[in-house]
Coordinates of C-alpha atoms in Angstrom, one line a residue:
M1 CA 0.0 0.0 0.0
M2 CA 1.1 3.6 -0.7
H3 CA 1.6 6.2 2.0
L4 CA 1.0 9.9 1.2
Y5 CA 2.9 12.8 2.9
I6 CA 1.7 16.3 2.2
H7 CA 4.2 19.1 3.1
I8 CA 2.7 22.4 4.0
P9 CA 5.7 24.9 3.7
F10 CA 4.2 27.8 5.7
C11 CA 4.6 28.9 9.3
R12 CA 3.6 32.0 11.3
Y13 CA 7.1 32.1 12.8
R14 CA 10.2 30.0 12.7
C15 CA 11.2 28.2 15.8
D16 CA 14.9 28.7 16.8
Y17 CA 15.7 25.0 16.3
C18 CA 13.9 24.5 13.0
D19 CA 15.8 23.6 9.8
F20 CA 12.8 22.3 7.9
F21 CA 11.9 23.9 4.6
T22 CA 9.2 26.4 5.5
R23 CA 8.5 30.1 4.9
T24 CA 6.9 32.8 7.0
C25 CA 5.0 36.0 6.1
V26 CA 3.4 34.4 3.0
S27 CA 0.1 35.9 1.9
G28 CA -3.1 34.0 2.0
T29 CA -3.4 34.4 -1.8
R30 CA 0.0 32.8 -2.3
Q31 CA -0.7 30.0 0.2
K32 CA -3.9 29.2 -1.7
E33 CA -2.1 29.0 -5.0
V34 CA 0.5 26.6 -3.6
L35 CA -2.3 24.5 -1.9
R36 CA -4.1 24.2 -5.3
A37 CA -0.8 23.0 -6.8
I38 CA -0.5 20.5 -3.9
A39 CA -4.0 19.2 -4.6
A40 CA -3.2 18.8 -8.3
Q41 CA 0.1 17.0 -7.7
A42 CA -1.6 14.6 -5.2
G43 CA -4.0 13.6 -8.0
E44 CA -1.2 13.3 -10.6
L45 CA 1.1 11.2 -8.6
L46 CA -1.5 8.9 -7.2
Q47 CA -2.8 8.3 -10.7
R48 CA 0.7 7.6 -11.9
F49 CA 2.1 5.4 -9.2
S50 CA -0.8 4.2 -7.1
P51 CA -4.3 4.4 -8.5
G52 CA -6.8 4.0 -5.7
T53 CA -6.8 5.0 -2.0
P54 CA -3.5 5.4 -0.1
E55 CA -3.2 3.5 3.2
T56 CA -2.3 6.7 5.2
V57 CA -2.2 10.4 4.7
Y58 CA 0.1 12.6 6.8
V59 CA -0.1 16.4 6.6
G60 CA 3.1 18.0 8.1
G61 CA 5.2 21.0 7.6
G62 CA 5.7 23.7 8.4
T63 CA 2.5 24.3 10.3
P64 CA -0.7 23.1 8.7
S65 CA -2.8 24.6 11.4
A66 CA -1.4 28.1 10.7
L67 CA -2.7 28.2 7.1
A68 CA -4.7 31.2 6.0
P69 CA -8.4 30.4 5.9
E70 CA -8.6 30.4 2.1
A71 CA -5.6 28.0 1.9
R72 CA -7.0 25.8 4.7
D73 CA -10.2 25.4 2.7
V74 CA -8.2 23.9 -0.2
L75 CA -6.4 21.5 2.1
L76 CA -9.7 20.4 3.8
A77 CA -11.3 19.8 0.4
L78 CA -8.2 17.7 -0.7
L79 CA -8.5 15.6 2.5
G80 CA -12.2 15.2 1.9
T81 CA -11.5 14.0 -1.7
L82 CA -8.8 11.5 -0.5
T83 CA -10.8 10.1 2.3
G84 CA -14.0 9.9 0.3
S85 CA -12.4 8.4 -2.9
G86 CA -14.0 5.0 -2.6
G87 CA -11.6 3.1 -0.3
A88 CA -11.0 3.6 3.4
V89 CA -7.8 5.5 4.2
R90 CA -6.7 3.8 7.4
E91 CA -5.0 6.8 9.0
V92 CA -5.2 10.5 8.3
T93 CA -2.9 12.7 10.5
V94 CA -2.6 16.4 10.6
E95 CA 0.1 18.3 12.6
L96 CA -1.2 21.1 14.8
N97 CA 0.3 23.7 17.1
P98 CA -1.6 23.7 20.4
E99 CA -2.2 27.5 20.2
D100 CA -4.1 27.0 16.9
V101 CA -6.6 24.4 18.3
T102 CA -10.2 25.6 18.3
E103 CA -13.6 23.8 18.3
S104 CA -14.2 24.9 14.7
L105 CA -10.9 23.7 13.5
L106 CA -11.5 20.3 15.0
D107 CA -15.0 20.2 13.5
S108 CA -13.5 21.0 10.1
L109 CA -10.8 18.3 10.4
E110 CA -13.3 15.7 11.5
A111 CA -15.6 16.5 8.6
S112 CA -12.7 16.1 6.2
G113 CA -11.9 12.6 7.4
V114 CA -9.0 13.3 9.7
N115 CA -8.8 10.7 12.4
R116 CA -5.4 11.5 14.1
L117 CA -3.8 14.7 15.3
S118 CA -0.1 15.3 16.2
L119 CA 0.3 18.2 18.6
G120 CA 3.7 20.0 18.7
V121 CA 3.8 20.7 22.4
Q122 CA 7.6 20.6 22.9
S123 CA 7.4 21.9 26.5
L124 CA 4.9 23.1 29.1
R125 CA 7.3 25.6 30.7
D126 CA 7.3 29.2 29.6
E127 CA 11.0 29.6 30.1
T128 CA 11.7 26.5 28.0
L129 CA 9.4 27.6 25.2
A130 CA 11.1 31.0 25.2
R131 CA 14.6 29.3 24.9
I132 CA 13.6 27.5 21.7
G133 CA 11.8 30.5 20.1
R134 CA 8.2 29.4 20.5
P135 CA 6.0 32.4 21.3
A136 CA 3.0 30.4 22.6
T137 CA 2.8 30.4 26.4
A138 CA 2.4 27.2 28.5
G139 CA -1.1 28.3 29.4
V140 CA -2.2 28.6 25.8
T141 CA -0.6 25.2 25.1
R142 CA -2.5 23.6 27.9
R143 CA -5.8 25.0 26.6
G144 CA -5.1 23.4 23.2
L145 CA -4.2 20.1 24.9
E146 CA -7.4 20.2 27.1
L147 CA -9.6 20.8 24.0
V148 CA -8.0 17.9 22.0
A149 CA -8.1 15.5 25.0
R150 CA -11.8 16.4 25.6
R151 CA -12.9 16.2 21.9
W152 CA -10.6 13.4 20.6
G153 CA -9.7 11.4 23.7
G154 CA -11.6 8.2 24.5
A155 CA -13.7 8.3 21.3
P156 CA -15.7 5.2 20.5
S157 CA -13.6 2.3 19.2
G158 CA -10.5 4.5 19.1
R159 CA -11.8 6.2 16.0
Y160 CA -10.0 9.5 16.9
R161 CA -6.4 9.4 18.0
W162 CA -3.8 11.9 18.9
S163 CA -0.1 12.2 19.8
A164 CA 2.0 14.8 21.7
D165 CA 5.5 15.8 20.7
L166 CA 8.1 16.8 23.4
L167 CA 11.7 17.8 23.1
A168 CA 14.6 16.6 25.3
G169 CA 18.2 17.9 25.4
I170 CA 17.2 21.6 25.3
P171 CA 20.0 23.9 26.3
G172 CA 19.4 25.1 29.9
G173 CA 16.9 22.3 30.6
T174 CA 17.2 19.5 33.0
P175 CA 16.0 15.9 33.1
E176 CA 13.8 16.8 36.0
S177 CA 12.0 19.5 34.0
T178 CA 11.4 17.2 31.1
V179 CA 10.0 14.5 33.3
R180 CA 7.7 17.1 34.9
D181 CA 6.5 18.0 31.4
L182 CA 5.9 14.4 30.7
E183 CA 4.0 13.7 33.9
E184 CA 1.7 16.6 33.0
I185 CA 1.2 15.5 29.4
L186 CA 0.2 12.0 30.7
T187 CA -2.7 13.6 32.6
Y188 CA -4.3 14.3 29.2
A189 CA -3.9 10.6 28.3
P190 CA -2.5 10.7 24.7
E191 CA -2.3 7.3 23.1
H192 CA 1.1 8.2 21.5
I193 CA 4.0 10.3 22.6
S194 CA 7.1 11.3 20.6
L195 CA 10.1 12.5 22.5
Y196 CA 12.8 13.9 20.2
E197 CA 16.3 14.7 21.3
L198 CA 17.0 18.3 20.1
G199 CA 19.7 18.5 17.5
I200 CA 21.1 21.9 17.1
E201 CA 21.6 22.4 13.4
R202 CA 24.2 25.0 12.1
D203 CA 21.9 27.1 10.0
T204 CA 19.3 27.8 12.8
A205 CA 19.0 30.5 15.4
L206 CA 20.1 28.1 18.1
G207 CA 23.0 27.0 15.9
L208 CA 24.2 30.7 15.6
A209 CA 23.8 31.1 19.4
L210 CA 25.9 28.0 20.0
R211 CA 28.7 29.2 17.7
R212 CA 28.7 32.6 19.4
G213 CA 28.9 31.0 22.8
R214 CA 25.5 32.3 24.0
I215 CA 24.3 28.8 24.8
A216 CA 25.9 25.4 25.4
S217 CA 24.8 22.0 24.4
P218 CA 23.8 19.9 27.4
P219 CA 26.3 17.2 28.4
V220 CA 25.8 13.9 26.6
D221 CA 25.4 12.0 29.9
T222 CA 22.7 14.4 31.1
V223 CA 20.7 13.9 27.9
A224 CA 21.1 10.1 28.2
E225 CA 19.8 10.3 31.7
E226 CA 16.9 12.4 30.6
L227 CA 15.9 9.9 27.9
E228 CA 16.3 7.0 30.2
W229 CA 14.0 8.7 32.8
V230 CA 11.4 9.3 30.1
R231 CA 11.6 5.7 28.9
N232 CA 11.2 4.2 32.3
T233 CA 8.3 6.5 33.1
L234 CA 6.4 5.7 29.9
I235 CA 7.0 2.0 30.1
G236 CA 5.8 2.1 33.7
R237 CA 2.6 3.7 32.4
G238 CA 2.0 1.0 29.8
Y239 CA 3.5 2.6 26.8
I240 CA 5.5 0.6 24.3
H241 CA 8.8 1.9 23.2
Y242 CA 8.3 0.9 19.6
E243 CA 10.8 3.2 17.9
V244 CA 13.8 5.2 19.1
S245 CA 11.8 8.4 19.7
N246 CA 8.3 7.1 19.9
Y247 CA 6.0 5.5 22.5
A248 CA 2.5 4.2 22.1
L249 CA -0.2 2.5 24.1
P250 CA -1.2 -0.9 22.7
G251 CA -2.8 -0.3 19.3
G252 CA -1.6 3.3 19.2
R253 CA 1.4 3.1 16.9
S254 CA 1.6 5.5 14.0
V255 CA 0.7 3.5 10.9
H256 CA 2.1 6.2 8.6
N257 CA 5.5 6.4 10.4
L258 CA 5.7 2.6 10.6
G259 CA 5.4 2.6 6.8
Y260 CA 8.2 5.1 6.6
W261 CA 10.5 3.2 8.9
R262 CA 9.8 0.0 6.9
M263 CA 10.7 1.8 3.7
A264 CA 7.3 1.2 2.3
P265 CA 6.6 3.3 -0.9
H266 CA 5.4 6.8 -0.1
L267 CA 4.6 9.8 -2.2
G268 CA 5.8 13.3 -1.1
I269 CA 3.5 16.1 -2.1
G270 CA 4.3 19.8 -1.9
P271 CA 7.3 22.1 -2.4
G272 CA 10.5 20.5 -1.0
A273 CA 8.8 17.1 -0.3
V274 CA 10.6 13.9 -1.0
G275 CA 9.0 10.6 -2.2
T276 CA 10.5 7.1 -2.3
L277 CA 9.1 4.3 -4.6
T278 CA 10.4 0.9 -3.5
G279 CA 9.7 -1.3 -6.5
E280 CA 12.1 -3.6 -8.2
E281 CA 14.3 -0.6 -9.0
P282 CA 13.9 1.9 -6.1
I283 CA 13.7 5.6 -7.0
R284 CA 13.6 8.8 -5.0
Y285 CA 12.2 12.1 -6.2
T286 CA 12.4 15.6 -4.7
N287 CA 10.0 18.4 -5.5
T288 CA 11.4 21.9 -6.2
R289 CA 11.3 24.4 -3.3
D290 CA 10.6 27.2 -5.7
F291 CA 6.9 28.1 -5.2
S292 CA 6.5 29.7 -8.7
L293 CA 8.1 26.7 -10.4
Y294 CA 6.1 24.3 -8.3
C295 CA 2.8 26.0 -9.2
T296 CA 3.5 26.3 -12.9
A297 CA 5.7 23.5 -14.1
G298 CA 4.0 20.4 -15.5
D299 CA 6.2 18.1 -13.4
R300 CA 6.2 20.4 -10.3
G301 CA 10.0 20.8 -10.7
L302 CA 10.3 17.1 -9.7
R303 CA 13.8 15.5 -9.9
E304 CA 14.1 11.7 -9.9
E305 CA 17.1 9.5 -9.1
G306 CA 17.6 5.8 -8.8
I307 CA 18.8 4.3 -5.5
A308 CA 21.6 1.8 -5.8
P309 CA 20.8 -1.6 -4.2
R310 CA 23.6 -1.2 -1.7
D311 CA 22.4 2.3 -0.7
F312 CA 18.9 1.0 -0.4
V313 CA 19.9 -1.8 2.0
K314 CA 21.8 0.8 4.1
E315 CA 18.6 2.8 4.3
L316 CA 16.6 -0.3 5.2
L317 CA 19.0 -0.8 8.1
M318 CA 19.1 2.8 9.1
M319 CA 15.3 3.1 9.2
G320 CA 14.2 -0.3 10.3
L321 CA 16.7 -0.8 13.1
R322 CA 15.2 2.2 14.8
T323 CA 12.1 0.1 15.6
E324 CA 11.3 -2.8 17.9
E325 CA 10.5 -5.0 14.9
G326 CA 13.9 -4.5 13.2
V327 CA 14.6 -5.3 9.6
S328 CA 13.5 -8.2 7.4
L329 CA 16.5 -9.9 5.9
S330 CA 14.5 -11.6 3.3
R331 CA 13.2 -8.2 2.0
A332 CA 16.7 -6.7 2.0
A333 CA 18.1 -9.8 0.2
A334 CA 15.6 -9.3 -2.6
Y335 CA 17.2 -6.0 -3.5
L336 CA 20.8 -6.9 -2.9
G337 CA 20.8 -10.5 -4.1
V338 CA 22.5 -11.6 -0.8
D339 CA 21.5 -11.9 2.8
P340 CA 22.6 -8.6 4.5
A341 CA 23.6 -10.6 7.6
E342 CA 26.3 -12.1 5.4
L343 CA 27.6 -8.6 4.7
I344 CA 28.0 -7.5 8.3
P345 CA 29.1 -10.7 10.2
E346 CA 31.8 -8.7 12.1
T347 CA 29.3 -6.0 13.2
L348 CA 26.7 -8.5 14.3
A349 CA 29.4 -10.5 16.3
R350 CA 30.9 -7.3 17.8
W351 CA 27.5 -6.2 19.0
N352 CA 26.3 -9.7 19.9
V353 CA 23.3 -9.5 17.6
L354 CA 21.9 -12.8 16.3
P355 CA 19.5 -12.7 13.3
G356 CA 16.2 -14.5 13.9
S357 CA 15.3 -17.8 12.4
A358 CA 13.3 -18.6 9.2
P359 CA 10.9 -18.0 7.6
D360 CA 11.2 -14.2 8.2
R361 CA 14.7 -13.8 9.5
R362 CA 15.1 -10.4 11.0
I363 CA 17.8 -8.3 12.7
V364 CA 16.3 -6.8 15.8
L365 CA 18.4 -4.6 18.2
S366 CA 17.9 -4.3 21.9
S367 CA 16.7 -1.0 23.3
D368 CA 20.2 -0.3 24.7
I369 CA 21.7 -0.7 21.2
R370 CA 18.9 1.3 19.6
N371 CA 19.8 4.2 21.9
I372 CA 23.3 4.3 20.3
L373 CA 22.2 3.2 16.8
D374 CA 24.6 5.6 15.1
S375 CA 27.6 3.6 16.5
F376 CA 26.1 0.3 15.3
L377 CA 25.4 1.7 11.8
L378 CA 28.9 3.2 11.5
H379 CA 30.4 -0.3 11.8
A380 CA 27.7 -1.9 9.6
F381 CA 28.1 0.6 6.8
A382 CA 31.9 0.4 6.8
E383 CA 31.6 -3.4 6.5
I384 CA 29.1 -3.2 3.7
D385 CA 31.3 -0.7 1.8
R386 CA 34.3 -3.0 2.2
L387 CA 32.5 -6.0 0.8
T388 CA 30.3 -4.6 -2.0
P389 CA 31.2 -2.4 -5.0
P390 CA 29.7 1.1 -5.0
Q391 CA 26.9 0.5 -7.6
S392 CA 25.8 -2.9 -6.4

């Protein structure tokens, strides 16, 4: 099944840590023009690569909830078309900032077939929100959480679902403050929580502050302690640590993100979006970031490139090993022509990892190794490069 990602490249403001492709101060007229092109590309690519209904739709950004009314109407119409196209879209997620949540917005999303929300909370402390450049106050954030929990929490048969995003490793923060945020979030009973370790990218406001010595990255040991506290707290509350940064109650895993980590085919719609088609010869395409070109060019400024089998297997490992289910060796072997476990015997031995047994042999890492996945992959990729030619 195909997964569909729709990138909304607009925000009211840019957070100090953000390095995603997004623009601020864009007129409603321009936003509407881009959203019309997004709707057109969705139809074009679904017809070309996956006629029928996608399994999931995920609307991210950017800030979808910050769209001008005239642009939001186009998005809602597109979602209504996708969810009412004859098949049942299993999961339709829209990212929201808590300060944008209103009764009328939730009504509109529900009417358009949205059945899952992802709230970018990040923190419930005013001082922490200020440190990362988010103008919303903790009080406003709580009001958004309360409304979503009341409207979407505990719906019949789990029809409506929602997730909360938090950040760890914020300069000036402490493990204790993150755990306090988490404890408060849990009072709203989300079925899914994402906890991302903040990475300070060079070309961001925080990156500039770091280079100029205005802030300091928290010590690695402190962040590791923070992540471990969170993990123990959530597991103790019944959440499953199913991916490096993601926790869910039973039945609450993100279907869209699981498809992404499994390297299932997905279409990227919108300026700057990336899609990956994982057929016999995998390809990746990237849409132009130029709004004018995206809106006027017949191909939306799309650039396609093939993915060499060796590189695709690396990506399978990089994505799949983040999850509790690991990587299917039989699927990887179909692309490379050889069992990947045979390419990294030294790495598997060094890390004491044993592939599972037939019929679906898998490499599955313990949670301790997943927490330092980059180190495992460094050894695995070096071994793959040593044993396979570049274009294989």
